[in-house]
mmCIF file of C-alpha atoms in Angstrom:
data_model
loop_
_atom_site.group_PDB
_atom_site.id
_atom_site.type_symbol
_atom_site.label_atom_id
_atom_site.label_comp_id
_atom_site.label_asym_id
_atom_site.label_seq_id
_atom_site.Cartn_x
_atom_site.Cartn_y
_atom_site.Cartn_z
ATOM 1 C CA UNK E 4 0.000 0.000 0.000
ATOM 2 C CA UNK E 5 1.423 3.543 -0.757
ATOM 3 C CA UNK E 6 -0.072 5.284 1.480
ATOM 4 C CA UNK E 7 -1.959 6.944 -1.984
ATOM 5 C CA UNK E 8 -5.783 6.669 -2.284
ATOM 6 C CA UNK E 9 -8.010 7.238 -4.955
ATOM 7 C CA UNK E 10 -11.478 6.954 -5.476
ATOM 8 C CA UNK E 11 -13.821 5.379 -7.188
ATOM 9 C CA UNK E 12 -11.828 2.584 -7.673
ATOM 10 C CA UNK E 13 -13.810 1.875 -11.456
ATOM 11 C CA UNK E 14 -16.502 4.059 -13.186
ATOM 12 C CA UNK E 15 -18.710 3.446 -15.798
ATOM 13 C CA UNK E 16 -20.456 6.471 -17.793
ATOM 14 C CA UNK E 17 -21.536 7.577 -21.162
ATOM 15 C CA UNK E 18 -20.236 10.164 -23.798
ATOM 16 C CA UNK E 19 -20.732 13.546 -22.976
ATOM 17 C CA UNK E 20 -21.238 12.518 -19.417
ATOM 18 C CA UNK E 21 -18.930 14.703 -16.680
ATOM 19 C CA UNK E 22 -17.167 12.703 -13.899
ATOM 20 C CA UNK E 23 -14.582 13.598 -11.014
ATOM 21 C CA UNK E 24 -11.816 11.548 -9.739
ATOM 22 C CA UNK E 25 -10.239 11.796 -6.360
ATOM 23 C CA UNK E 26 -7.104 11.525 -4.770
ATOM 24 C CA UNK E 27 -5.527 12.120 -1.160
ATOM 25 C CA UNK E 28 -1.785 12.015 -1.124
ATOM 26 C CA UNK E 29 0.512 10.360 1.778
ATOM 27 C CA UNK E 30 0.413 12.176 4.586
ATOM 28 C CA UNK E 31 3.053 15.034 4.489
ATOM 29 C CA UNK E 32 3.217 14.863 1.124
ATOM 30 C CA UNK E 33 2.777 18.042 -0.516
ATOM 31 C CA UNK E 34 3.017 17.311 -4.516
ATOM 32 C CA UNK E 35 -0.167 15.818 -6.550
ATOM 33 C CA UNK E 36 0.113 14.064 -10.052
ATOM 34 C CA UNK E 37 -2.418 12.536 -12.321
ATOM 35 C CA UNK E 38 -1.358 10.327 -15.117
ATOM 36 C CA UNK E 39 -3.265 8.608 -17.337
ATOM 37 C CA UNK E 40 -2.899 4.937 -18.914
ATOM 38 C CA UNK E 41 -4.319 3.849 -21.824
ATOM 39 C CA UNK E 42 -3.552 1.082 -24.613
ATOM 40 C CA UNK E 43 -2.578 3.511 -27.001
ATOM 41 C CA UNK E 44 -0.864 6.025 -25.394
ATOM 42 C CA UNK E 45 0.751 4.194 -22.675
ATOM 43 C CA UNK E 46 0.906 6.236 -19.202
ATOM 44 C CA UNK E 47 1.125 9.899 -19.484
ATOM 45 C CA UNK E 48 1.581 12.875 -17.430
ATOM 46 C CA UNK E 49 -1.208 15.477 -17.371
ATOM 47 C CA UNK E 50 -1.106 17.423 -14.463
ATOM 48 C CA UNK E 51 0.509 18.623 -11.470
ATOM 49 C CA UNK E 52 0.033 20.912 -8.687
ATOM 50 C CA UNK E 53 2.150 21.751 -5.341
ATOM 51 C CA UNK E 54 0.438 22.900 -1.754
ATOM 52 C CA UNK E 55 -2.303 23.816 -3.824
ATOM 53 C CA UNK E 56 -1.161 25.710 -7.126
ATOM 54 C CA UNK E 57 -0.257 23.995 -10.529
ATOM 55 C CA UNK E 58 2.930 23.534 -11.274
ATOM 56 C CA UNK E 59 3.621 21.800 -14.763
ATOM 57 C CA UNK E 60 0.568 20.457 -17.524
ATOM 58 C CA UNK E 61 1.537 17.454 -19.703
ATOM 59 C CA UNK E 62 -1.043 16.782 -22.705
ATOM 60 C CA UNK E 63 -4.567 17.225 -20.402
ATOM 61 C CA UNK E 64 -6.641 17.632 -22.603
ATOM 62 C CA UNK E 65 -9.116 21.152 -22.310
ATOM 63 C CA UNK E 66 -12.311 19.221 -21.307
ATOM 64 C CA UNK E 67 -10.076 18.087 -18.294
ATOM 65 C CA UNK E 68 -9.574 20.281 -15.336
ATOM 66 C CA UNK E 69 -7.944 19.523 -11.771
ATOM 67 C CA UNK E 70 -7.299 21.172 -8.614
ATOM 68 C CA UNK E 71 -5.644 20.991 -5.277
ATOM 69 C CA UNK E 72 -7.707 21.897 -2.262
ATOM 70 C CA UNK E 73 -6.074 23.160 1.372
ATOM 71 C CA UNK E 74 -6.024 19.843 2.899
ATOM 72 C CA UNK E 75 -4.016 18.742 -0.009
ATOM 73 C CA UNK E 76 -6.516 16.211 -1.916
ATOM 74 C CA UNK E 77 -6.859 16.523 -5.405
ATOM 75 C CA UNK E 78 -9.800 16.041 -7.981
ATOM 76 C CA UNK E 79 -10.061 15.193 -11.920
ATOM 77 C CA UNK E 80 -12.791 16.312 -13.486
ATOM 78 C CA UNK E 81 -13.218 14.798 -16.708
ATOM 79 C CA UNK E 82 -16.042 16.502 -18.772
ATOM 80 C CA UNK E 83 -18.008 16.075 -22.620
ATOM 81 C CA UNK E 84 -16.242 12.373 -21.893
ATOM 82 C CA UNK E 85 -15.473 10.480 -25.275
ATOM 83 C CA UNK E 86 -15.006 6.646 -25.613
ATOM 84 C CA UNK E 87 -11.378 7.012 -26.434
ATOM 85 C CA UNK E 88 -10.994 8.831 -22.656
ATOM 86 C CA UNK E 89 -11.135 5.421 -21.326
ATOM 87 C CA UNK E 90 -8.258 4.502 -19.261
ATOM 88 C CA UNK E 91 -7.074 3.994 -15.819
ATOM 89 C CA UNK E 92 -6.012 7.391 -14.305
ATOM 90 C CA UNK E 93 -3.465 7.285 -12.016
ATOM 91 C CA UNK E 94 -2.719 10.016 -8.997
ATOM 92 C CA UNK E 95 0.663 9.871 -7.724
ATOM 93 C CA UNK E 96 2.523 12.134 -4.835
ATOM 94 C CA UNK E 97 5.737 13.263 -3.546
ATOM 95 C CA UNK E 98 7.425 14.968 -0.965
ATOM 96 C CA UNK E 99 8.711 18.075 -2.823
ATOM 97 C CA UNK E 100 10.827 18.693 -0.637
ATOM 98 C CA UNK E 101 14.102 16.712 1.190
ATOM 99 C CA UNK E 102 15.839 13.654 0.483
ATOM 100 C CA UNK E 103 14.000 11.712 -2.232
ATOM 101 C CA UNK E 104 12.141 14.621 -2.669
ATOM 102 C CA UNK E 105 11.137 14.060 -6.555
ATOM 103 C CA UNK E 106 10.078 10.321 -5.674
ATOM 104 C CA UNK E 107 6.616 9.660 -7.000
ATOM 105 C CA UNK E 108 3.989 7.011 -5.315
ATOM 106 C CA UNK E 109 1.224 6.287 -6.758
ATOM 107 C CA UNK E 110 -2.730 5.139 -5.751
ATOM 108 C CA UNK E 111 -4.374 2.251 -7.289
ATOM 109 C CA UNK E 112 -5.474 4.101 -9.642
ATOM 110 C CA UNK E 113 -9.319 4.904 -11.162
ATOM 111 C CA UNK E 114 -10.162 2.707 -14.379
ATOM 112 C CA UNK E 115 -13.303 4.516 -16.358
ATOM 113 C CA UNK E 116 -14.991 2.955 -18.923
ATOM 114 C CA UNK E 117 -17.136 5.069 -21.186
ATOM 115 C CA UNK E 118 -19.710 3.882 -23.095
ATOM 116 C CA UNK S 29 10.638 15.437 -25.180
ATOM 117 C CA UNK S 30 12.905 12.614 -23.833
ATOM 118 C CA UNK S 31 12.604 8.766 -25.254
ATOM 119 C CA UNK S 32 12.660 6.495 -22.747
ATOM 120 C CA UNK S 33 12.699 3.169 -24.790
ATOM 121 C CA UNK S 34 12.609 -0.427 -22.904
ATOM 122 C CA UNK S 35 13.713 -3.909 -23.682
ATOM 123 C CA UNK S 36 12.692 -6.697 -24.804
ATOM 124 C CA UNK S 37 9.279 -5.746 -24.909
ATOM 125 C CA UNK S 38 7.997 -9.020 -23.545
ATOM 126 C CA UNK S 39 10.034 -11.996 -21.254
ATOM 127 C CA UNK S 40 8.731 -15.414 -20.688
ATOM 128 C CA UNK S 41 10.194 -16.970 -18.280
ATOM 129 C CA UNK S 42 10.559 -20.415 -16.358
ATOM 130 C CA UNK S 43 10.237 -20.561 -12.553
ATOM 131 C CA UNK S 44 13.716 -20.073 -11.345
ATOM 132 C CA UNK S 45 15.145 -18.134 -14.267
ATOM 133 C CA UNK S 46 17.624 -14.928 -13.885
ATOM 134 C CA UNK S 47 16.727 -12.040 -16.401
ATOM 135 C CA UNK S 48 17.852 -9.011 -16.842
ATOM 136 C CA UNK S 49 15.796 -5.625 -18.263
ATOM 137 C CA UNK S 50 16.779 -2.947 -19.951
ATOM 138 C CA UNK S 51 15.863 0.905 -19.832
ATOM 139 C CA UNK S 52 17.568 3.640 -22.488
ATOM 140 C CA UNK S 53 16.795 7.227 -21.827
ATOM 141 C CA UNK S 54 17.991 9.978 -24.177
ATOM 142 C CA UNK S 55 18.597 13.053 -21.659
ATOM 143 C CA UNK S 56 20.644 13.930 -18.401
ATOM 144 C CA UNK S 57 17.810 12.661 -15.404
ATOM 145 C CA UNK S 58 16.747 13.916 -11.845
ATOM 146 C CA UNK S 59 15.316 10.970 -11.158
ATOM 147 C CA UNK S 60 14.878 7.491 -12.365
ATOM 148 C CA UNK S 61 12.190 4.854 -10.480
ATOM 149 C CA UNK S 62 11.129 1.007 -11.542
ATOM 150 C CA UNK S 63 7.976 0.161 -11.162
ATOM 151 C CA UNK S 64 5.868 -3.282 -11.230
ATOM 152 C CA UNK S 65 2.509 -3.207 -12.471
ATOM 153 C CA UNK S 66 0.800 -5.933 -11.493
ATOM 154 C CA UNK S 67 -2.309 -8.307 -12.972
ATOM 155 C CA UNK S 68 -4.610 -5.554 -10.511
ATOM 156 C CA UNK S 69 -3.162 -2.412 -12.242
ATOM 157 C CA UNK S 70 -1.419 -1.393 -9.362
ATOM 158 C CA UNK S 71 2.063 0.612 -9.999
ATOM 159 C CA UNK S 72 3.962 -1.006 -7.107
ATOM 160 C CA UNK S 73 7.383 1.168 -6.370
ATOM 161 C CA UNK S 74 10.735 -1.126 -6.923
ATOM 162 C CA UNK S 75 13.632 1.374 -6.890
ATOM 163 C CA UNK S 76 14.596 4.707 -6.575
ATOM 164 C CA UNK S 77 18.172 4.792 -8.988
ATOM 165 C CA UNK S 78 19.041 7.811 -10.684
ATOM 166 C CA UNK S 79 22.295 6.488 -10.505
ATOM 167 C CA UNK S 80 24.513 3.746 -8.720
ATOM 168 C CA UNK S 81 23.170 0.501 -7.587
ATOM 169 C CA UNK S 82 20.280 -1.039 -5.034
ATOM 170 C CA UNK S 83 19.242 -4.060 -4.012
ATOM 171 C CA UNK S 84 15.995 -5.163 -2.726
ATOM 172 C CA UNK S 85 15.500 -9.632 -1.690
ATOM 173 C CA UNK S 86 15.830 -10.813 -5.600
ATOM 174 C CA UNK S 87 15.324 -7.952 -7.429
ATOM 175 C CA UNK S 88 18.566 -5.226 -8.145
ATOM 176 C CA UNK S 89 18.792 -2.548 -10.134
ATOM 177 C CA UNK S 90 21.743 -0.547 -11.600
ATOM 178 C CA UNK S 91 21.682 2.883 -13.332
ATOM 179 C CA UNK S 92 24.667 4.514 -15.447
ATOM 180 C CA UNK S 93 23.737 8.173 -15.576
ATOM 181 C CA UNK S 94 26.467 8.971 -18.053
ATOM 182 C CA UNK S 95 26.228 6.187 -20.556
ATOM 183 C CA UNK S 96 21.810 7.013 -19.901
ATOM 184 C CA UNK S 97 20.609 3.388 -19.215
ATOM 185 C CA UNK S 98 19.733 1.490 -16.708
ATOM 186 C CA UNK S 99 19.113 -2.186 -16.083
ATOM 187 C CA UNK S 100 16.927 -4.390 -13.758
ATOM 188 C CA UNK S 101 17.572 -8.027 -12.270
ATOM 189 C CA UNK S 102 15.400 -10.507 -11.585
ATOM 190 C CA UNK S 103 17.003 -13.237 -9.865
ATOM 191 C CA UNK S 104 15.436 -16.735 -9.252
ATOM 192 C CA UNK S 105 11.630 -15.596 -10.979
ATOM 193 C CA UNK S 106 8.460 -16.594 -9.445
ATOM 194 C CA UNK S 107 4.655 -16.424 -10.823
ATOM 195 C CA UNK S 108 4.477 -13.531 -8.753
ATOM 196 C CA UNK S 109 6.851 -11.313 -10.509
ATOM 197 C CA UNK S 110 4.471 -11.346 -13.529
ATOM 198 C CA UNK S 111 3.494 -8.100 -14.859
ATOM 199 C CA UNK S 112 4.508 -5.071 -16.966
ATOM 200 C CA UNK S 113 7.838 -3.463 -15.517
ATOM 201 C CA UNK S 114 8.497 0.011 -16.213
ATOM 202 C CA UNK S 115 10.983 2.425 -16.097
ATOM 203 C CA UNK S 116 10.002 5.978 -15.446
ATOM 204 C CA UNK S 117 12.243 9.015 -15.957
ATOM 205 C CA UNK S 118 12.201 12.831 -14.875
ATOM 206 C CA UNK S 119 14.000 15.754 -15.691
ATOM 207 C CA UNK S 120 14.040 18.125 -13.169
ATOM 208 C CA UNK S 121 10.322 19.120 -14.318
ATOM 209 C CA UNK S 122 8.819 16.604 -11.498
ATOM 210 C CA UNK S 123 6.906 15.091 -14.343
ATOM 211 C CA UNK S 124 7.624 11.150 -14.699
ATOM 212 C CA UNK S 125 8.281 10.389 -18.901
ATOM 213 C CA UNK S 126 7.807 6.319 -18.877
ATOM 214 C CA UNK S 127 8.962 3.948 -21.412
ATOM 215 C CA UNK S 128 6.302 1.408 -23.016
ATOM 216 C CA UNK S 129 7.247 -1.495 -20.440
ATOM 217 C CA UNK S 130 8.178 -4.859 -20.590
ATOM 218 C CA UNK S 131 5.923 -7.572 -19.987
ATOM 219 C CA UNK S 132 6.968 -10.285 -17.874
ATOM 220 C CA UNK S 133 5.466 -13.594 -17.853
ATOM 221 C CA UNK S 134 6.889 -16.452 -15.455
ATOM 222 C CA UNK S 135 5.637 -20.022 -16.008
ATOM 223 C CA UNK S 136 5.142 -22.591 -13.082
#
């Protein structure tokens, strides 16, 4: 167990539908990530944000949106949802900051499936 | 961006077999982390190695920075190390670049 939890754990919706993943970090840890997997792309980095403010964007797509709220959890939110967004979506974290600082843990992961 | 490009793509194995995998990256890293996904989907942490080398029960793992590869050992394989390994890269950007895994499959 990493210490990383996400939830729901699978998700099953239609196009155009709107859905929004969650994610608390390890405790302490200040750094949020969400990658996605899929059979095409392989796992890919969308977004991250630090003690609440983003940081970096990898190729999120602009129907996706994400944000960091003061106790540190994050949320997905996945909107005008196409078949091809199926995939498991990861949410990792790190400490930022000390030794190890850029090492990255990561939940179990959500796995939607839209129909 | 950076390649991060993994090899062989897939391993069969027999119970008890030594193999050995193979990660090329094409940039300078911050940070370089194996993972094990496993028949679940869960990305299970095996090292931390952006360079030098660590050992952890029957698994090791070596990284040379300055020729940009790294490699990972299985020693004596069970059913349970089945899965897709991968090796995940960053640059100083905290954003992980992974390779396309190798899938490892260890027969009873």
């Amino acid at each position: 167990d990493s210490g990383v939890t996400q939830t729901p754990k699978h998700l099953i919706t239609a196009t155009g539908q709107r859905v929004t993943l969650r994610c608390s970090p390890r405790s302490g840890d200040l750094s949020v990530y969400w990658y996605q997997q899929s059979l095409d792309q392989g796992l890919q980095f969308l977004i991250h944000y630090y003690n609440g403010e983003e940081r970096a964007k990898g190729n999120i797509l602009e129907r996706f949106s994400a944000q960091q709220f003061p106790d540190l959890h994050s949320e997905l939110n996945l909107s005008s949802l196409e078949l091809g967004d199926s995939a498991l979506y990861f949410c990792a974290s790190s400490p930022r900051t000390g030794y190890r600082s850029n090492e990255q843990f990561f939940g179990p992961g959500t796995r939607l499936t839209v129909l | 961006g950076i390649q991060v490009e993994q090899s062989p793509p897939d391993l069969i194995l027999q119970e008890g077999a030594n193999s050995t995998l193979r990660c090329n990256f094409s940039d300078s890293v911050n940070n370089l982390q194996w993972f094990h996904q496993n028949p679940w989907g869960q990305l299970i942490n095996l090292f931390y190695i952006p360079s030098g080398t660590k050992q952890n029960g029957r698994l090791s793992a070596t990284t040379v920075a300055t020729e940009r590869y790294s490699l990972l050992y299985i020693s004596s394989s069970q059913t349970t190390d089945s899965g897709v390994y991968f090796c995940a890269v960053e640059l100083g950007d905290y954003k992980l670049s992974f390779g396309a895994g190798t899938t490892v499959t260890v027969r009873a």
